[in-house]
PDB file of C-alpha atoms in Angstrom:
ATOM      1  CA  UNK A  37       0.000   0.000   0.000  1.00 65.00           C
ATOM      2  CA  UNK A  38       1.435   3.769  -0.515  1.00 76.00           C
ATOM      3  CA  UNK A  39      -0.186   7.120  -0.381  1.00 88.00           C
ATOM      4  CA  UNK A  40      -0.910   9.080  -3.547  1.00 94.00           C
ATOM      5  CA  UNK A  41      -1.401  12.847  -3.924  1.00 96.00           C
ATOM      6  CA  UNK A  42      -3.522  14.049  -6.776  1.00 97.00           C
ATOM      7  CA  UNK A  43      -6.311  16.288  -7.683  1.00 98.00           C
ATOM      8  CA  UNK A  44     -10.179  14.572  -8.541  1.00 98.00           C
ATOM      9  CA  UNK A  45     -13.492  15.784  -9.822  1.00 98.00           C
ATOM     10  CA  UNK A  46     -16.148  13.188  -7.907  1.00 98.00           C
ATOM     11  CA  UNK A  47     -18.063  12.070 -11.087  1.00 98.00           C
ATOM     12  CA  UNK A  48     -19.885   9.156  -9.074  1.00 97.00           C
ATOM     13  CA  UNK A  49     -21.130   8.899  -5.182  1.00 95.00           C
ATOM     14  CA  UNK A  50     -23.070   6.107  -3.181  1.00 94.00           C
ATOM     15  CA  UNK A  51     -23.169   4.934   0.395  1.00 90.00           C
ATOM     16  CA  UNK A  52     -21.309   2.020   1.913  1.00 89.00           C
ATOM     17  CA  UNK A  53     -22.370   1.762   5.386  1.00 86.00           C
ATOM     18  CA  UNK A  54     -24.221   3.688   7.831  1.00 83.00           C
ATOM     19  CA  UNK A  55     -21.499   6.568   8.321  1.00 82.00           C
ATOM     20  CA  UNK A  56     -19.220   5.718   4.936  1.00 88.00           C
ATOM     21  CA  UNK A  57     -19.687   6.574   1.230  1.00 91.00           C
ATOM     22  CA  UNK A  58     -17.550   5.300  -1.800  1.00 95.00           C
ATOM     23  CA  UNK A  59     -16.937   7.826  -4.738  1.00 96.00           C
ATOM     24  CA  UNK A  60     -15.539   7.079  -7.813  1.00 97.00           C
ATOM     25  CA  UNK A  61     -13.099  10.212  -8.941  1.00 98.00           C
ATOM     26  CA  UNK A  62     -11.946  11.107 -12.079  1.00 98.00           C
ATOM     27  CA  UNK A  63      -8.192  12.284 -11.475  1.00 98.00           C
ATOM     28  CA  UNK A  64      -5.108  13.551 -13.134  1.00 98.00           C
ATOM     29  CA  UNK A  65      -2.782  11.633 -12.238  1.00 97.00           C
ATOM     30  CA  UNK A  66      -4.418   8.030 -11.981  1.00 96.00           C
ATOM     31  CA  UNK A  67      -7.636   8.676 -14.226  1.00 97.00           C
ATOM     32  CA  UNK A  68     -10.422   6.811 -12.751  1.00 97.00           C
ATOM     33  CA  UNK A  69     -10.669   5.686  -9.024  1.00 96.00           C
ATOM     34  CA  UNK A  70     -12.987   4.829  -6.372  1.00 95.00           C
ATOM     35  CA  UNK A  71     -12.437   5.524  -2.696  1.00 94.00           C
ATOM     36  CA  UNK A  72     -13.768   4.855   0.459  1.00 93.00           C
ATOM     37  CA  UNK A  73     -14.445   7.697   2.621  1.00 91.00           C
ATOM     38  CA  UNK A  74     -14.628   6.467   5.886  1.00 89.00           C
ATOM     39  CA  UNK A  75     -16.977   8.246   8.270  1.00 79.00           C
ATOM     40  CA  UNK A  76     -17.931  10.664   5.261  1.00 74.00           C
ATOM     41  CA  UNK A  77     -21.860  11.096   6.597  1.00 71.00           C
ATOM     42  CA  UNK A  78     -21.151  12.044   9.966  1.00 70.00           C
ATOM     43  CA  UNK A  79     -22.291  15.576  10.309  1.00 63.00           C
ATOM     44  CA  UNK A  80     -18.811  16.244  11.874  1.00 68.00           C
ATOM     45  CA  UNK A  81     -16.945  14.498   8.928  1.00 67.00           C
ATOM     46  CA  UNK A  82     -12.669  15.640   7.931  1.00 68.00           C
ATOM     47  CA  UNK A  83     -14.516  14.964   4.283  1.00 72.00           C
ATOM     48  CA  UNK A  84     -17.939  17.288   4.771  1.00 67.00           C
ATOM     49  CA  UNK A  85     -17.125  20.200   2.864  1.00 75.00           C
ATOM     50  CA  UNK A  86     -15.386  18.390  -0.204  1.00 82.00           C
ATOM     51  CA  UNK A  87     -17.564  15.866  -0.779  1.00 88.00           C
ATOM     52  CA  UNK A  88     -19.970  16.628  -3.380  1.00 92.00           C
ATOM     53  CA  UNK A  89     -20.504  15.698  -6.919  1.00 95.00           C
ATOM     54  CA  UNK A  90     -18.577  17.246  -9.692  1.00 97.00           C
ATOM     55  CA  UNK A  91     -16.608  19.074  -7.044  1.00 97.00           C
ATOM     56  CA  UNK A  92     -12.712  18.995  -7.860  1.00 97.00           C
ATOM     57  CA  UNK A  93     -10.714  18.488  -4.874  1.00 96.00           C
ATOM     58  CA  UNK A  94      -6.521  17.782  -4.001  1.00 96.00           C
ATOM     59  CA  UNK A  95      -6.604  14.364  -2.574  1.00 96.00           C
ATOM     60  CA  UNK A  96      -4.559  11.808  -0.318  1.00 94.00           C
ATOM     61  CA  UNK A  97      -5.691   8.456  -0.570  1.00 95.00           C
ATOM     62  CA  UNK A  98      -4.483   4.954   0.347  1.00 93.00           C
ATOM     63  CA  UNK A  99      -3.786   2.872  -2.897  1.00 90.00           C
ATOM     64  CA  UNK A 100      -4.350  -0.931  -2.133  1.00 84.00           C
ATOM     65  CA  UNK A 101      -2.004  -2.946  -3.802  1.00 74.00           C
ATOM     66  CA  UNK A 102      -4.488  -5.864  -4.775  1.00 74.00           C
ATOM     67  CA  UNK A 103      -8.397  -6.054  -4.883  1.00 72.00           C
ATOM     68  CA  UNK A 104     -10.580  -3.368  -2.911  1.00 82.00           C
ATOM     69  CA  UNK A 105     -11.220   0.119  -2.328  1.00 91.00           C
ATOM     70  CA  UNK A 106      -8.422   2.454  -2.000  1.00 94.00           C
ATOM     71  CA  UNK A 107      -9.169   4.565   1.245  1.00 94.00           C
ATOM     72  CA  UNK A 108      -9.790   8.502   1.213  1.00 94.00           C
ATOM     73  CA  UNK A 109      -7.708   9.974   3.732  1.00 92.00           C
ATOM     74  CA  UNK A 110      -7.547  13.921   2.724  1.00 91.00           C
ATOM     75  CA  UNK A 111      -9.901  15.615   0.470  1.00 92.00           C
ATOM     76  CA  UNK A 112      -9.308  19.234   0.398  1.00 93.00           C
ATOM     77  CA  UNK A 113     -11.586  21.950  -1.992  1.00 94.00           C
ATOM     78  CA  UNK A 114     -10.834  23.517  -5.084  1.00 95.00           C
ATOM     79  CA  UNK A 115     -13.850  24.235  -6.887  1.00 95.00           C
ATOM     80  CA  UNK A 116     -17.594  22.973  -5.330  1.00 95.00           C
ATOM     81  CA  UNK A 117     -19.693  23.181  -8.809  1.00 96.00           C
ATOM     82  CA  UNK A 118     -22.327  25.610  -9.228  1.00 95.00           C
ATOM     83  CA  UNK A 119     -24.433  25.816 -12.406  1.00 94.00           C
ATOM     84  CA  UNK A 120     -24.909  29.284 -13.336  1.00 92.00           C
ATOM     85  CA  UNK A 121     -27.570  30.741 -11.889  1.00 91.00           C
ATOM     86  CA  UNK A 122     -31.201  29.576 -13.175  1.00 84.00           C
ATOM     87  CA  UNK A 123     -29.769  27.461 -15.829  1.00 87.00           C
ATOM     88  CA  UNK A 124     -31.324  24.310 -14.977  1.00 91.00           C
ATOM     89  CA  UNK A 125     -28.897  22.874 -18.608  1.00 92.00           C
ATOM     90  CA  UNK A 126     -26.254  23.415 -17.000  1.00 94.00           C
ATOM     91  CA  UNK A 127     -26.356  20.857 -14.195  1.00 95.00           C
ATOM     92  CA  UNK A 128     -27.596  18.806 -16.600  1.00 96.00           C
ATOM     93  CA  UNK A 129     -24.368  18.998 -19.166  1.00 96.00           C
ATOM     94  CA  UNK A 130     -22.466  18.633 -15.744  1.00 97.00           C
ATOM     95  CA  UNK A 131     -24.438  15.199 -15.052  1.00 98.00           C
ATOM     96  CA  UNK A 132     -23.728  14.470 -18.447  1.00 98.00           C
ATOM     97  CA  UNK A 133     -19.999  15.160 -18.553  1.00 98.00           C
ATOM     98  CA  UNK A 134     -19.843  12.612 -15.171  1.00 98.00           C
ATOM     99  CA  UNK A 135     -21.947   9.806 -17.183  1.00 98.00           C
ATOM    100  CA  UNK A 136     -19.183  10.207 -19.827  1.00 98.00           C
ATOM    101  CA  UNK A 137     -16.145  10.188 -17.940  1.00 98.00           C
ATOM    102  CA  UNK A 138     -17.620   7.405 -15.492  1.00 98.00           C
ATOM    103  CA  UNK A 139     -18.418   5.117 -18.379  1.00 98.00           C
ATOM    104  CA  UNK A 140     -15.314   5.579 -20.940  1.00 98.00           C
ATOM    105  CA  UNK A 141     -12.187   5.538 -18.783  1.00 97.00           C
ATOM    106  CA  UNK A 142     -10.697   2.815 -17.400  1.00 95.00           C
ATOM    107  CA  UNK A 143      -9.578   2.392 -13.500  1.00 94.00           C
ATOM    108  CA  UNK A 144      -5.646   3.902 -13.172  1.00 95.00           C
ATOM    109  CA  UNK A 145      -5.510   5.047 -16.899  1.00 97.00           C
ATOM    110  CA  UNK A 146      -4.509   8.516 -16.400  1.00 97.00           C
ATOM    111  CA  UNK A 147      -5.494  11.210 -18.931  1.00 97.00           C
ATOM    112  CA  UNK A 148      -4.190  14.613 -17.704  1.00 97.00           C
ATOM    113  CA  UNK A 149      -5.637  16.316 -20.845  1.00 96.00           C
ATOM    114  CA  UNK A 150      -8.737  14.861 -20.450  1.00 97.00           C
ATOM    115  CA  UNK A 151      -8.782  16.162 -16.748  1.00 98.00           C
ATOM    116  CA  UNK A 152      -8.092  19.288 -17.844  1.00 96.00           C
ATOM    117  CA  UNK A 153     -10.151  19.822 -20.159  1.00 95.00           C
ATOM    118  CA  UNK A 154     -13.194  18.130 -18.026  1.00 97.00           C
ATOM    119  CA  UNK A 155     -12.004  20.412 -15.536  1.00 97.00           C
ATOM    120  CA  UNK A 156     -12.461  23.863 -17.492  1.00 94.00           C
ATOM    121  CA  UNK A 157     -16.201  23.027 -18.950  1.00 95.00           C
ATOM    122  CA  UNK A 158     -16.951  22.920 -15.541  1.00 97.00           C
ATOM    123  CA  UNK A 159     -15.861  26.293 -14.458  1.00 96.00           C
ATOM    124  CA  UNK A 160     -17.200  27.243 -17.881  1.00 94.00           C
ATOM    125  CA  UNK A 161     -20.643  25.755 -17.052  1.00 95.00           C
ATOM    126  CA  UNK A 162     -20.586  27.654 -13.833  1.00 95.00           C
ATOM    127  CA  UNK A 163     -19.653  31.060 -15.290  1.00 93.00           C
ATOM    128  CA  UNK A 164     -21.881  31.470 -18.308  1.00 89.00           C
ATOM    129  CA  UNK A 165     -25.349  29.760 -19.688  1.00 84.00           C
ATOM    130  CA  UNK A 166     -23.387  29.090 -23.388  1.00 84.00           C
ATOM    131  CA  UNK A 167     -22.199  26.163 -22.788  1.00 86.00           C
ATOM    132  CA  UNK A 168     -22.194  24.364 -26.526  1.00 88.00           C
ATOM    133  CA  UNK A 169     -18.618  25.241 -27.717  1.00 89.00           C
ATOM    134  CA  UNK A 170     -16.888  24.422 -24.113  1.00 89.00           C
ATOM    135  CA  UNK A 171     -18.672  21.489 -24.279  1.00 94.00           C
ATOM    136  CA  UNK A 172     -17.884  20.341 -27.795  1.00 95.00           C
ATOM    137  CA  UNK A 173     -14.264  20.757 -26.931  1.00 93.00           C
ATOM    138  CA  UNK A 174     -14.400  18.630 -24.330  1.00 96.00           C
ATOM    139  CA  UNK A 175     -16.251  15.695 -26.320  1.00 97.00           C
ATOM    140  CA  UNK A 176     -13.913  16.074 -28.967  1.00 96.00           C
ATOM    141  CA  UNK A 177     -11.100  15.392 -26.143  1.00 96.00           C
ATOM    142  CA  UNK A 178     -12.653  12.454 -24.892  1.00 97.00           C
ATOM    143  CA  UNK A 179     -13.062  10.822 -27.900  1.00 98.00           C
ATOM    144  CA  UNK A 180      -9.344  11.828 -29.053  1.00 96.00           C
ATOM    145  CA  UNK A 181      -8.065  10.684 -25.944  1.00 97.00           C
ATOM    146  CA  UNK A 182      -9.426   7.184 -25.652  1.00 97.00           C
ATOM    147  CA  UNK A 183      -9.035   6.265 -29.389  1.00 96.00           C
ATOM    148  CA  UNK A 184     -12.598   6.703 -30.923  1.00 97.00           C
ATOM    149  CA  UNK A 185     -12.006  10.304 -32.453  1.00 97.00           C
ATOM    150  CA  UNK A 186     -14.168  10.213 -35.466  1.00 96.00           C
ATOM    151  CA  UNK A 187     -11.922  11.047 -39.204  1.00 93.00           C
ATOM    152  CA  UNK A 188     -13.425  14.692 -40.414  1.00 94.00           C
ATOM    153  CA  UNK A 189     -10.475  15.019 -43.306  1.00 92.00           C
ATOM    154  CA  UNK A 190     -10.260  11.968 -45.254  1.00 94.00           C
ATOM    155  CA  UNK A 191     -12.771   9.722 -46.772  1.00 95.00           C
ATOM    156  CA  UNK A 192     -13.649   6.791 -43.919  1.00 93.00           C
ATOM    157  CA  UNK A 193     -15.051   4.259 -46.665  1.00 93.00           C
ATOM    158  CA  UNK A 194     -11.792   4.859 -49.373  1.00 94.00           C
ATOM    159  CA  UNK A 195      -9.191   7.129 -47.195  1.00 95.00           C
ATOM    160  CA  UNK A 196      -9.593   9.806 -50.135  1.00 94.00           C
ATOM    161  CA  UNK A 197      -9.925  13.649 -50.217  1.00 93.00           C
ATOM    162  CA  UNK A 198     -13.679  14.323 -49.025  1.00 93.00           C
ATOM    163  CA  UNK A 199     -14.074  16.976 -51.447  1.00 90.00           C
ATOM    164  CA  UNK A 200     -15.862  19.968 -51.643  1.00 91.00           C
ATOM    165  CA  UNK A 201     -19.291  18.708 -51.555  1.00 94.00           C
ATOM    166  CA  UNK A 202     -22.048  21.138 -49.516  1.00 96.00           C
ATOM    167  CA  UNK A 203     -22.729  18.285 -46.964  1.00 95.00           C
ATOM    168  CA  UNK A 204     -21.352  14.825 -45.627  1.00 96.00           C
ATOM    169  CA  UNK A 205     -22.530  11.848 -44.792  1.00 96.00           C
ATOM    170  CA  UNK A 206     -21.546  10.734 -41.104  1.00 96.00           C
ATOM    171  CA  UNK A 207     -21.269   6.816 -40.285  1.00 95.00           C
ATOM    172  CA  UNK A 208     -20.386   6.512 -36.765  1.00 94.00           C
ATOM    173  CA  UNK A 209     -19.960   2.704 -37.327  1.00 92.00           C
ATOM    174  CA  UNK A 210     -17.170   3.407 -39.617  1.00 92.00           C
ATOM    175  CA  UNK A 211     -15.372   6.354 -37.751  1.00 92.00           C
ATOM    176  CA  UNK A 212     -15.797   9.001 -39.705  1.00 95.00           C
ATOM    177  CA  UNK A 213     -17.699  11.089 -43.403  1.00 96.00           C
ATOM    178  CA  UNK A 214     -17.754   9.438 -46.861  1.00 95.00           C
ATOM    179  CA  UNK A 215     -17.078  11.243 -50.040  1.00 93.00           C
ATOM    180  CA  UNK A 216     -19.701  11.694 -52.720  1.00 91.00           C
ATOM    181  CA  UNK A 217     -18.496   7.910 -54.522  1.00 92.00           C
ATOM    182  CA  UNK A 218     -18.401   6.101 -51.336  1.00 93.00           C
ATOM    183  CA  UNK A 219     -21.706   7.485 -49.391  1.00 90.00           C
ATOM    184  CA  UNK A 220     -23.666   5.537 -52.726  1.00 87.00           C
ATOM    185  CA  UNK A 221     -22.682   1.887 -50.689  1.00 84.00           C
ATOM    186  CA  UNK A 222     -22.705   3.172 -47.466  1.00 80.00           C
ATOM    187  CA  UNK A 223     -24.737   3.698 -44.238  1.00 76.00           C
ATOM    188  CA  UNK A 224     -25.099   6.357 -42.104  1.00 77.00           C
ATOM    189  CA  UNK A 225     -28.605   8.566 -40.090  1.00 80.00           C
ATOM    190  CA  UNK A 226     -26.471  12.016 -39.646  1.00 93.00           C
ATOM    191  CA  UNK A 227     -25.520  14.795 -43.022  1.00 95.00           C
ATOM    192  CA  UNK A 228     -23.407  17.265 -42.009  1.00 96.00           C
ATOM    193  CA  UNK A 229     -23.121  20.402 -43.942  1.00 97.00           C
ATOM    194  CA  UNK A 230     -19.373  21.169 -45.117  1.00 95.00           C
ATOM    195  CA  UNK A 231     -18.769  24.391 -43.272  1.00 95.00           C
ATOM    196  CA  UNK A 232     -19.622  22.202 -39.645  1.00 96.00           C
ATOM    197  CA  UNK A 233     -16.948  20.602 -40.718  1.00 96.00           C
ATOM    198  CA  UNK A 234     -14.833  22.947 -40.906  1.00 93.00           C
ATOM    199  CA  UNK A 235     -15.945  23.940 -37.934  1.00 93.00           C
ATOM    200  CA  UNK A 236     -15.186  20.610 -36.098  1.00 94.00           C
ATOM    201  CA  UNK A 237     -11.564  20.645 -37.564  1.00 91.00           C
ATOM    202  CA  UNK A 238     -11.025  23.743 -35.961  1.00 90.00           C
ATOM    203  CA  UNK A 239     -11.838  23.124 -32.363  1.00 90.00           C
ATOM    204  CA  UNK A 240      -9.467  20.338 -33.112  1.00 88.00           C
ATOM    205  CA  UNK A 241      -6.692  22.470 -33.907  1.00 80.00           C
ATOM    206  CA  UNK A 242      -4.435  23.263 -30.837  1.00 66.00           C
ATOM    207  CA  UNK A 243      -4.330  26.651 -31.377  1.00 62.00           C
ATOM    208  CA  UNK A 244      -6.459  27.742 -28.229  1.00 59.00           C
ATOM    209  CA  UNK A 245      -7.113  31.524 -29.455  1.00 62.00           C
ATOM    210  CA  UNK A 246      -8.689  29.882 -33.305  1.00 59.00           C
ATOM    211  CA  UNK A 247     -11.619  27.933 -31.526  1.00 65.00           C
ATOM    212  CA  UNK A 248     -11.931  30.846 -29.086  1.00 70.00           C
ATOM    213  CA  UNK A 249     -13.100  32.990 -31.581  1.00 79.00           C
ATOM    214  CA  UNK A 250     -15.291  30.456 -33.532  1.00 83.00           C
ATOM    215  CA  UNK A 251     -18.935  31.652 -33.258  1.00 87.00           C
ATOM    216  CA  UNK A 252     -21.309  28.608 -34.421  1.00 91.00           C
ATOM    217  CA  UNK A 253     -24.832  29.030 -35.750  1.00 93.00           C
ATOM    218  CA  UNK A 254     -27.739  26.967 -34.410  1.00 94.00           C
ATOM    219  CA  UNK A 255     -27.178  24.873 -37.594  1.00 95.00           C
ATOM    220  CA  UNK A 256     -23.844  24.197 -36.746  1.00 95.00           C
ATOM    221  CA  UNK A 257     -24.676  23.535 -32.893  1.00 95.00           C
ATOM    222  CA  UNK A 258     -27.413  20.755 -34.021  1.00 95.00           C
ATOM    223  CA  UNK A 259     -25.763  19.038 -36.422  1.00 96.00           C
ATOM    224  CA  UNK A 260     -22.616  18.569 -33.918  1.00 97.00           C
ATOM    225  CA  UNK A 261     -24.875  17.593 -31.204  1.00 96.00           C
ATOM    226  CA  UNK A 262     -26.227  15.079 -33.238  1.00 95.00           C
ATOM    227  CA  UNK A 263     -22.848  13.187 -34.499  1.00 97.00           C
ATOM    228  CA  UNK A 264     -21.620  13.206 -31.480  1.00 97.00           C
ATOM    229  CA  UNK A 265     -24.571  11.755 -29.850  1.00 96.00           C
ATOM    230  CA  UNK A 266     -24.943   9.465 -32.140  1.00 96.00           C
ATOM    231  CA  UNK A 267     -21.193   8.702 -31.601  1.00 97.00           C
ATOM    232  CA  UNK A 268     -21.028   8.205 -27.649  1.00 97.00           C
ATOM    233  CA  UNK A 269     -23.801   6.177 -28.424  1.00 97.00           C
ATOM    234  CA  UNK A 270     -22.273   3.715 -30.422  1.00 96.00           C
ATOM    235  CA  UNK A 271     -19.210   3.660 -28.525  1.00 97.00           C
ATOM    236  CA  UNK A 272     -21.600   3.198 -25.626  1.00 97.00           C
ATOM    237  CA  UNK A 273     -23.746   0.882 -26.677  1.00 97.00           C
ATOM    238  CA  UNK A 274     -27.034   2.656 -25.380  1.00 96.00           C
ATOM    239  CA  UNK A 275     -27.420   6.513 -25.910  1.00 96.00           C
ATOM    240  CA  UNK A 276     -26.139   8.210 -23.024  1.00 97.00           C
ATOM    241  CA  UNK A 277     -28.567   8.993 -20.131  1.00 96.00           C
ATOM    242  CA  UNK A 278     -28.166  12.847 -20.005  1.00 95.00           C
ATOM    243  CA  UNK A 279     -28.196  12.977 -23.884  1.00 94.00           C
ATOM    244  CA  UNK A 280     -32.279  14.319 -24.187  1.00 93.00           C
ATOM    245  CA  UNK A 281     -31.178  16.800 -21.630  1.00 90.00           C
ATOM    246  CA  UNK A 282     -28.538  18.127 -24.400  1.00 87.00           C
ATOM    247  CA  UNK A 283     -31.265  19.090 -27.248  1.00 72.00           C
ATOM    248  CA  UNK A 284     -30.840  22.466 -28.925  1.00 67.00           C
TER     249      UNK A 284
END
């Protein structure tokens, strides 16, 4: 056993005993974990003021070396989330950001990016009630980071230029859009007009200031909601709980 310092966001509580809860973090250092906090109900609990969901704390915990809980012995606070104020979507993209990171990391598979960016939606959802674009990037993350980023350059069916055709068809089952040839033998439920495209490539580009200044138009905002529900869904297996709460 040894004792590991990181910081979590608590993407998952339930109760263990009479006066104990586990939660499942998402952290940066050790990706997904679940803890026991023992004595975490008591009204007089070291944990009372950290322990809430979505909340990001800096943690000390006991890492077991075999089977069974690690144990939560520090939890300080560094953000308790807030929606902001009357936006009722907000908590819900927050619920919806936990279902995601809960369901498509894997226990001690560390994704400091992924943290990070999970990390500043949040803040984002708690400072303003436009939360698409924030929230996009983060998607876009996720999927990058655990392999399943969908191919918006090339041609999924024949790995060819897409060309410049005024929409796309989107196959999540394949990964990616097919080119005017290829979308004749294919499948696929989602078009997506060329300039969301576009759009899409750019909040992939690391150049932080670009997607800043990206304004998308409803049509843009629906059309990207919809691939990448319909993507998390396949990936999934089952559309994602929160994902009615995420219609434009």
């Amino acid at each position: 056993m040894s004792n590991e310092k990181t910081e979590g966001i608590i993407i998952r509580l339930a109760d263990f005993s009479e006066s104990s809860k586990v939660i499942t973090w998402f952290t940066r250092d050790f990706g997904k974990t679940a803890s026991l906090a023992k004595g975490a109900k008591r009204l007089k609990s070291a944990f009372e003021a950290a322990i809430d969901l979505l909340a990001t704390c800096r943690i000390v915990f006991i890492r077991k070396s075999s089977g069974g809980l690690d144990i939560l012995t520090e939890a300080q606070l560094v953000n308790r989330f807030r929606p902001y104020p009357g936006s009722l979507s907000n908590l819900y993209v927050g619920y919806y950001i936990a279902e995601l990171l809960d369901a498509l990391t894997e226990e001690y598979d560390p994704h400091p990016e992924l943290f990070d960016a999970a990390y500043a939606v949040l803040l984002e959802l708690q400072e303003h009630d436009d939360f698409q674009k924030a929230l996009i990037k983060f998607e876009l993350t996720m999927l990058e980071e655990i392999g399943q980023l969908p191919q918006f350059e090339y041609c999924a069916g024949c790995s060819q230029d897409l060309g410049q055709l005024e929409s796309y068809l989107y196959d999540a089952n394949n990964g990616g859009l097919y080119c005017q040839h290829c979308e004749q033998q294919r499948h696929g439920n989602v078009r997506v007009s060329r300039g969301t495209v576009a759009v899409l490539q750019k909040l992939l580009d690391e150049n932080t200031q670009l997607s800043q200044r990206l304004n998308l138009s409803l049509q843009q905002q629906r059309e990207i909601r919809q691939l990448l529900t319909t993507t998390m869904s396949h990936i999934l297996g089952r559309r994602p709980k929160m994902a009615p709460y995420l219609q434009l």
